[in-house]
Coordinates of C-alpha atoms in Angstrom, one line a residue:
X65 CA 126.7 -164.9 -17.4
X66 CA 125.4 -161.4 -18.0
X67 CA 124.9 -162.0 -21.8
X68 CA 123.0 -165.4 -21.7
X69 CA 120.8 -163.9 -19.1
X70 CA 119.9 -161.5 -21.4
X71 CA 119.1 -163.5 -23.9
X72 CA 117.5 -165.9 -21.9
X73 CA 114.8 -162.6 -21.1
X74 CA 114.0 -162.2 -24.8
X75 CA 112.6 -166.0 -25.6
X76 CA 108.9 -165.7 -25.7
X77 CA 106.6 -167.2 -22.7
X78 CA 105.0 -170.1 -23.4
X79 CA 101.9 -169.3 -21.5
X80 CA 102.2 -165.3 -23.4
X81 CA 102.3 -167.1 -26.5
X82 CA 99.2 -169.5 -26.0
X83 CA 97.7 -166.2 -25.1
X84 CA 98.7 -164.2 -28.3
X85 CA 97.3 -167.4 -30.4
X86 CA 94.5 -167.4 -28.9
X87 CA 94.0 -163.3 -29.5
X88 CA 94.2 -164.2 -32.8
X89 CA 90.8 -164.0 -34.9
X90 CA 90.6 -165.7 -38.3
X91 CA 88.3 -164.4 -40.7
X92 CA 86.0 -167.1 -41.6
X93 CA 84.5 -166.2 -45.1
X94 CA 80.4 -168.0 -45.5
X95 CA 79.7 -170.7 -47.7
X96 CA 78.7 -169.8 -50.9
X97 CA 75.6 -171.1 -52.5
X98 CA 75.8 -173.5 -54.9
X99 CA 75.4 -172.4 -58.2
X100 CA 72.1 -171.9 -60.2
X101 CA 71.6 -174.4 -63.4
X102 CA 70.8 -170.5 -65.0
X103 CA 74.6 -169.7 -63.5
X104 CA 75.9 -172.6 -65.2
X105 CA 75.0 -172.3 -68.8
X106 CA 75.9 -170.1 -71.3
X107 CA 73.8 -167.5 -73.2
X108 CA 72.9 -168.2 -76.8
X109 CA 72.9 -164.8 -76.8
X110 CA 76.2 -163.2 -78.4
X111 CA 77.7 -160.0 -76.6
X112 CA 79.8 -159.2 -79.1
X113 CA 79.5 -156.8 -81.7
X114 CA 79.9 -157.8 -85.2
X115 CA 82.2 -154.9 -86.7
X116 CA 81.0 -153.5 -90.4
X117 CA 83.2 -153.7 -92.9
X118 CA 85.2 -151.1 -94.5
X119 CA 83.7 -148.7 -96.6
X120 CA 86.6 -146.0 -97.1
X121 CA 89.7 -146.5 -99.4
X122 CA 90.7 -149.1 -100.6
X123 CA 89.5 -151.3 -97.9
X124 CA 86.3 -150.0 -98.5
X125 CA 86.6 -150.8 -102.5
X126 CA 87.8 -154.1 -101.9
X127 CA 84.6 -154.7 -99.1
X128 CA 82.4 -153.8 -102.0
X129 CA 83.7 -156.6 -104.4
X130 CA 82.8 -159.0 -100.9
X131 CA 86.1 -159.2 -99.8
X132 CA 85.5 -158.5 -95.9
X133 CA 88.0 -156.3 -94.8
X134 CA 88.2 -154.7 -91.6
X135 CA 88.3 -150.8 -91.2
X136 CA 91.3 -148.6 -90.8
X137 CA 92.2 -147.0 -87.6
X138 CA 91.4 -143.5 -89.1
X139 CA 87.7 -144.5 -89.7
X140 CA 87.6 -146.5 -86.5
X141 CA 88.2 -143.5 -85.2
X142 CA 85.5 -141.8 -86.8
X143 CA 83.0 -144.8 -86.4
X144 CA 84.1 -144.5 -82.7
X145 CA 82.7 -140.4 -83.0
X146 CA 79.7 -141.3 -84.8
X147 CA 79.0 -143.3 -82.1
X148 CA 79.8 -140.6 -79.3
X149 CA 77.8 -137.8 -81.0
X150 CA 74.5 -140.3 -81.4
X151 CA 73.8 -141.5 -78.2
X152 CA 70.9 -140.1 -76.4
X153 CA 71.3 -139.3 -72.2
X154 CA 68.8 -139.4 -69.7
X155 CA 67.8 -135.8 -69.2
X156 CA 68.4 -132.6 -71.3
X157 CA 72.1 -131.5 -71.6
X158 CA 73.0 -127.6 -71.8
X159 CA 76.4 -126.6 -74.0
X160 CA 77.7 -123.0 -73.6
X161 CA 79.8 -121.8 -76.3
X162 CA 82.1 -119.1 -74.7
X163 CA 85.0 -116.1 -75.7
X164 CA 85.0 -113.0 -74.0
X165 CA 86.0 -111.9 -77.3
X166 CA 84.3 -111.1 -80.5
X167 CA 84.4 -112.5 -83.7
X168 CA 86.3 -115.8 -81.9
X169 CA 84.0 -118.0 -84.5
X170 CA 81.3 -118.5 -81.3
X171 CA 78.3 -118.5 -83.8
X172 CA 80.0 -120.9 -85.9
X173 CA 80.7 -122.8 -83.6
X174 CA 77.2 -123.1 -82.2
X175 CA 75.9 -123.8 -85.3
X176 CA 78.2 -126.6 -86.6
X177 CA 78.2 -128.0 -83.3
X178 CA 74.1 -127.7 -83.3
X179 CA 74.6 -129.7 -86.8
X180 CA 76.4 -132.3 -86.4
X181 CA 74.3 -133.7 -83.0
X182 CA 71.1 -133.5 -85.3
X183 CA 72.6 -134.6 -88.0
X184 CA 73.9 -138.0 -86.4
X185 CA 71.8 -137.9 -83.0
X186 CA 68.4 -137.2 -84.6
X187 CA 65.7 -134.4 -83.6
X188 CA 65.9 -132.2 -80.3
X189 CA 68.9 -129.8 -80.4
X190 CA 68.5 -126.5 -80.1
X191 CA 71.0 -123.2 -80.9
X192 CA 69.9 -120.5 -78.7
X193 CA 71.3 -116.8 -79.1
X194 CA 72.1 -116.4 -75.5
X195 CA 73.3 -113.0 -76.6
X196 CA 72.0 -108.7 -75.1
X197 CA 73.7 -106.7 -77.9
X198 CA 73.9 -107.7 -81.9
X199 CA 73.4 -111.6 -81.5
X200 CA 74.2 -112.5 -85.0
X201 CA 73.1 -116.6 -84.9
X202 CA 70.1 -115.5 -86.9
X203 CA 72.0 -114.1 -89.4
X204 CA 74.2 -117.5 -90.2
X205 CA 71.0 -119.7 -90.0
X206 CA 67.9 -120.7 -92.1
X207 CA 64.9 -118.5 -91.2
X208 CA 61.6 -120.3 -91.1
X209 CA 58.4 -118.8 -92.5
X210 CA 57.9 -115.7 -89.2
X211 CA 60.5 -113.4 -87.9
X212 CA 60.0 -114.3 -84.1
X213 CA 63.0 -114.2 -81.9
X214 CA 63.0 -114.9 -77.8
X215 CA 61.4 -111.5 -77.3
X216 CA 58.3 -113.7 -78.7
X217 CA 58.9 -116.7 -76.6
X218 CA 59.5 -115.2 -73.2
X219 CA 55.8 -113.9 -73.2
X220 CA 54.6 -117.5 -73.9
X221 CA 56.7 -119.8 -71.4
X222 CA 53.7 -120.4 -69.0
X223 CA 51.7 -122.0 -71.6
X224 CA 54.8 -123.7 -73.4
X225 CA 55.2 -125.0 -69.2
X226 CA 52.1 -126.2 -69.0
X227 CA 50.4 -129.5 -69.4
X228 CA 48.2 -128.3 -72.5
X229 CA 51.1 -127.2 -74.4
X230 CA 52.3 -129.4 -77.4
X231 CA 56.0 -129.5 -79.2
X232 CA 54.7 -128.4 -82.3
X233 CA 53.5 -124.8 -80.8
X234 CA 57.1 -123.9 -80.4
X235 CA 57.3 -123.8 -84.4
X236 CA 56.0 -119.8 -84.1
X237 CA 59.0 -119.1 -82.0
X238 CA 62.0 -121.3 -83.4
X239 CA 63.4 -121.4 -86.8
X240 CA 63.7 -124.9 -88.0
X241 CA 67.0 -125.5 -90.2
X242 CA 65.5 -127.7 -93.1
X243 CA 69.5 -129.8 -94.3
X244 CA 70.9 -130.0 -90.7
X245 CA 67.9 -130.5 -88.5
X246 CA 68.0 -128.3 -85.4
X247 CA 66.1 -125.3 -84.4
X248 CA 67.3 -121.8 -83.9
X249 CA 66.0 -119.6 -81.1
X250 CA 67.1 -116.0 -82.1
X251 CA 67.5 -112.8 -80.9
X252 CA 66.8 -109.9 -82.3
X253 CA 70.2 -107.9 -83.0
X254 CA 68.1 -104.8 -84.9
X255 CA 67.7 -103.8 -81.2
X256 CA 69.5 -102.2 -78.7
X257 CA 70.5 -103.5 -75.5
X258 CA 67.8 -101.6 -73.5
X259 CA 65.0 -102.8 -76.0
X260 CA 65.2 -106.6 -75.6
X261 CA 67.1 -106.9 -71.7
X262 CA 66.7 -110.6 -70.4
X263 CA 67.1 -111.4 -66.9
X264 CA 68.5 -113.9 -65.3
X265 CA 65.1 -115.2 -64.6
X266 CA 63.7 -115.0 -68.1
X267 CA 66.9 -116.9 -69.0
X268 CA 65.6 -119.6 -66.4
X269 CA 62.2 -119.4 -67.7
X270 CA 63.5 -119.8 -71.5
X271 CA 65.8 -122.3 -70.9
X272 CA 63.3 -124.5 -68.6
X273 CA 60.8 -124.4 -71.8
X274 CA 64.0 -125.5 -73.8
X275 CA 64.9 -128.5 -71.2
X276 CA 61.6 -129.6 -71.7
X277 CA 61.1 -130.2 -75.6
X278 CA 65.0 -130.5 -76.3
X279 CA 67.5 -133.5 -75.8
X280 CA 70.5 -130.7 -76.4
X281 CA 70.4 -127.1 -75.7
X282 CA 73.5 -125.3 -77.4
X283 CA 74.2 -121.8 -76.4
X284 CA 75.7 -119.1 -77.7
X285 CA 76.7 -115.9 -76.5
X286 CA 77.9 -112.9 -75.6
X287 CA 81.1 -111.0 -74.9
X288 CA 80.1 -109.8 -71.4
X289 CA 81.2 -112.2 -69.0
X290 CA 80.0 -109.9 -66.3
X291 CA 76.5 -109.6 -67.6
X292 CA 74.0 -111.3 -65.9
X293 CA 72.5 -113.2 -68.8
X294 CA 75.6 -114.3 -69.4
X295 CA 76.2 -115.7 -66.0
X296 CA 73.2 -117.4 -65.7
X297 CA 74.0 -119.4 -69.0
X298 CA 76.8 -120.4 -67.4
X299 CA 75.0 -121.6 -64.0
X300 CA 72.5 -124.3 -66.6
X301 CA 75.6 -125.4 -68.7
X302 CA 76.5 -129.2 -68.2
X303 CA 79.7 -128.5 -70.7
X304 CA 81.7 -125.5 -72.1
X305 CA 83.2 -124.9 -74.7
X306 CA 85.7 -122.1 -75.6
X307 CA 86.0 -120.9 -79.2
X308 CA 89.1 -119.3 -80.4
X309 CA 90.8 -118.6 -83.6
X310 CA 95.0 -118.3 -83.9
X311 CA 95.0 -114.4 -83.3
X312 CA 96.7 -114.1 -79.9
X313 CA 93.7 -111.3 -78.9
X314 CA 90.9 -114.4 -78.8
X315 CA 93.3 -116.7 -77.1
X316 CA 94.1 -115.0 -74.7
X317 CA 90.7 -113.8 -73.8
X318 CA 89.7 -117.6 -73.6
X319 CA 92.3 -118.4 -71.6
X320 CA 91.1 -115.6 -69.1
X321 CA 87.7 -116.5 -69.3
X322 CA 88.9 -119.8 -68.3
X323 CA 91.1 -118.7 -65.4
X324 CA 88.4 -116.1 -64.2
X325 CA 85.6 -119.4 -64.1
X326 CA 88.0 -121.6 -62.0
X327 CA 87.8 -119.0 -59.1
X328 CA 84.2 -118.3 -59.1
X329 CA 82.7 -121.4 -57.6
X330 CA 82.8 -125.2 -57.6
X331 CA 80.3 -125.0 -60.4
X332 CA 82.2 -122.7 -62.5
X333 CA 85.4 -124.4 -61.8
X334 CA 84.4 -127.8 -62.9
X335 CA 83.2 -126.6 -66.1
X336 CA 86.3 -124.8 -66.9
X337 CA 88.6 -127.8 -65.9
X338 CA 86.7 -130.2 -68.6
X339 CA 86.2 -127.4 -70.7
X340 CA 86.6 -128.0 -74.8
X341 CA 88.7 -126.1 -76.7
X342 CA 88.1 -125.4 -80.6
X343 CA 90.5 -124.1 -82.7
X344 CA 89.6 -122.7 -85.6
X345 CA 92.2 -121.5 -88.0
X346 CA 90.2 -118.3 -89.5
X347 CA 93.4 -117.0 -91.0
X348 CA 93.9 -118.8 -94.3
X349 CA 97.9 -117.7 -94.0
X350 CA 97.8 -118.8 -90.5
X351 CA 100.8 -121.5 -90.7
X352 CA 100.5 -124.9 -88.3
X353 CA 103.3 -123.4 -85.9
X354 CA 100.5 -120.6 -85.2
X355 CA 98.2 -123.2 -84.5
X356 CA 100.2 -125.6 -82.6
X357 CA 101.1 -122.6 -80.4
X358 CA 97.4 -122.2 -79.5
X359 CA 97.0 -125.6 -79.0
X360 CA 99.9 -126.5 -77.0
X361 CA 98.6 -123.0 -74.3
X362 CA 95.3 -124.8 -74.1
X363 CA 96.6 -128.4 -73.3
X364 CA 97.0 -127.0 -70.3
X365 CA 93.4 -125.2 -69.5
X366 CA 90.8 -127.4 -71.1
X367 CA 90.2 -131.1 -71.1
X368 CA 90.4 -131.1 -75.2
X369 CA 91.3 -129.1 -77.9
X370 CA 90.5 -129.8 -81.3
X371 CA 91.5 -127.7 -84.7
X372 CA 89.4 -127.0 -87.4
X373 CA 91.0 -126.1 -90.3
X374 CA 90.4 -122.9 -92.7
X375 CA 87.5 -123.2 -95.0
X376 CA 85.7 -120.4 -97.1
X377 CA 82.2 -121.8 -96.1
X378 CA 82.4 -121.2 -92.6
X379 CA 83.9 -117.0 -93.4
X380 CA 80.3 -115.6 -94.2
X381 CA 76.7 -115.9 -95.0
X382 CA 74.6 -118.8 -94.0
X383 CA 76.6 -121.5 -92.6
X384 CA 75.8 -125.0 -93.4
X385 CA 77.2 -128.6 -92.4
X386 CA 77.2 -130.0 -95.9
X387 CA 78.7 -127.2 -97.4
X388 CA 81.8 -127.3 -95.6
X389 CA 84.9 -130.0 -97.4
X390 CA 85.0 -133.0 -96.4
X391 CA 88.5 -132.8 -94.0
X392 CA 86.2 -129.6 -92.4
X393 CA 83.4 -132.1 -91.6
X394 CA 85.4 -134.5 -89.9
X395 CA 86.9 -131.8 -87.8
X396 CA 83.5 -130.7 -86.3
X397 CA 82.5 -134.4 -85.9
X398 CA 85.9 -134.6 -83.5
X399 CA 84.8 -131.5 -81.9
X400 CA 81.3 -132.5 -80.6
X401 CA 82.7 -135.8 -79.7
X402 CA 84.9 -134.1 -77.2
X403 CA 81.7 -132.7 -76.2
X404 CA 80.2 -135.5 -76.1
X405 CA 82.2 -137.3 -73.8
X406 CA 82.0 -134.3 -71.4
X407 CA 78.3 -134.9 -71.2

């Protein structure tokens, strides 16, 4: 008797169950509109892309004889970072190349980097020397027909601000590089420190004259992370890249640099955690374990890391794309697509 009591206690009311239905609210979605004759049809208009046809290999040698063949993956690859390295965005963007370091292959890196976004983007990059004590970016770069450096420009950015000001008047100050199409804003590394100091405010003032005639600022610098100069680069770059050879000394002063950014602010930290790494194998006896070992460290700090292989055109003198081989070309065309897609 005591059991089917018990279970007679657990069958639901009827009336509590009515209730409970009645509680319930069922979600009653509107009526849709019918839909517009415009809706309906489809567009003449083709979304698709037509893909080119080889033009590499022997794909590329049969494409010429009319055959239509499609490309390899390697050249999709490199069609896909052609692409990357072309498009335009809406604003100015601001690269800062970065080792605490010296002789890490920054100024190469700004240069070739500088390159290949003119080279395949068009006009409006700029390489600035971002740099207190022996900035050396003049030195690897074309000089135009005057010997003006920053010191020149700082004096002039309240007319280069202003409404009367024309692109073509920053020709006095920048040194135009005739084969790869950028512009070089030096410094003046005859000086010392003490004779050409910038502030962080004439960095704002230089680099708001830069923002407004140039697409893509590139930035060299420095080995003083603590300078203020240096800092205040930092503080206007949208991406960062770290330079490094193999030698352990200018890895691990990246890697610090890295480490020291991710604890400075939320600024700081972003740019290290989708910072580029580029690898650049200076050593010509450096074997690909040394470089693998570099790369596999950075996997772990930056959002990329790219290596460039050694090549005698990049180890002095005045450093241009098209003198580099062709395997060294393709390289730095990875390398600022990793920018790229940062930006």
């Amino acid at each position: 008797m005591t059991n089917q009591g018990t279970y007679q206690s657990e069958q639901p009311d009827d009336a509590q169950h009515a209730r409970d239905i009645e509680q319930v609210v069922v979600p009653v979605e509107p009526e849709r509109p019918p839909a517009t004759r415009r809706e309906l049809r489809q567009s003449f208009l083709t979304k698709e892309q037509t893909e080119e046809p080889a033009s590499k290999g022997w794909r590329g040698f049969l494409a010429s004889l009319g055959i239509r063949v499609s490309p390899s993956e390697d050249e999709g690859r490199e069609r896909a970072a052609v692409q990357a390295v072309s498009q335009h965005w809406p604003g100015p963007r601001t690269v800062a190349v970065v080792n605490g370091k010296g002789g890490a292959n920054k100024t190469p890196s700004t240069i070739l980097l500088a390159a290949v976004f003119a080279r395949y983007g068009g006009a409006g990059v700029l390489a600035w020397d971002n740099n207190q004590t022996r900035g050396t970016l003049g030195w690897r770069t074309e000089q135009g027909p005057h010997e003006a450096t920053l010191l020149e420009l700082l004096p002039q950015t309240g007319h280069l601000l202003g409404t009367g000001a024309q692109s073509a008047d920053l020709a006095r100050y920048v040194h135009h590089q005739t084969r790869d199409r950028f512009d070089v804003l030096r410094s003046k590394p005859m000086a010392l420190a003490h004779e050409q100091r910038v502030e962080p405010e004439d960095v704002d003032a230089i680099h708001a004259v830069a923002a407004k005639y140039y697409r893509l600022i590139v930035m060299d610098s420095g080995n003083d992370e603590s300078d203020p100069m240096w800092l205040r680069m930092i503080d206007h770059a949208d991406q960062l890249v770290v330079a490094t050879t193999t030698r352990d000394d200018h890895a691990e002063a990246g890697a610090l640099l890295l480490e020291a950014l991710a604890e400075r602010d939320q600024h700081s930290a972003d740019l290290a955690s989708g910072a580029v790494a580029v690898i650049s194998q200076a050593d010509p006896k450096a074997t690909r374990a040394d470089v693998e070992r570099v790369v596999t460290g950075y996997q772990t700090l930056a959002r990329e890391t790219i290596t460039i292989p050694f090549d005698p055109a990049m180890v002095d003198g005045v450093l241009r794309f098209g003198s580099l081989r062709r395997t060294t070309q393709r390289a730095w065309l990875d390398a600022a697509a990793a920018v790229a897609r940062g930006l």
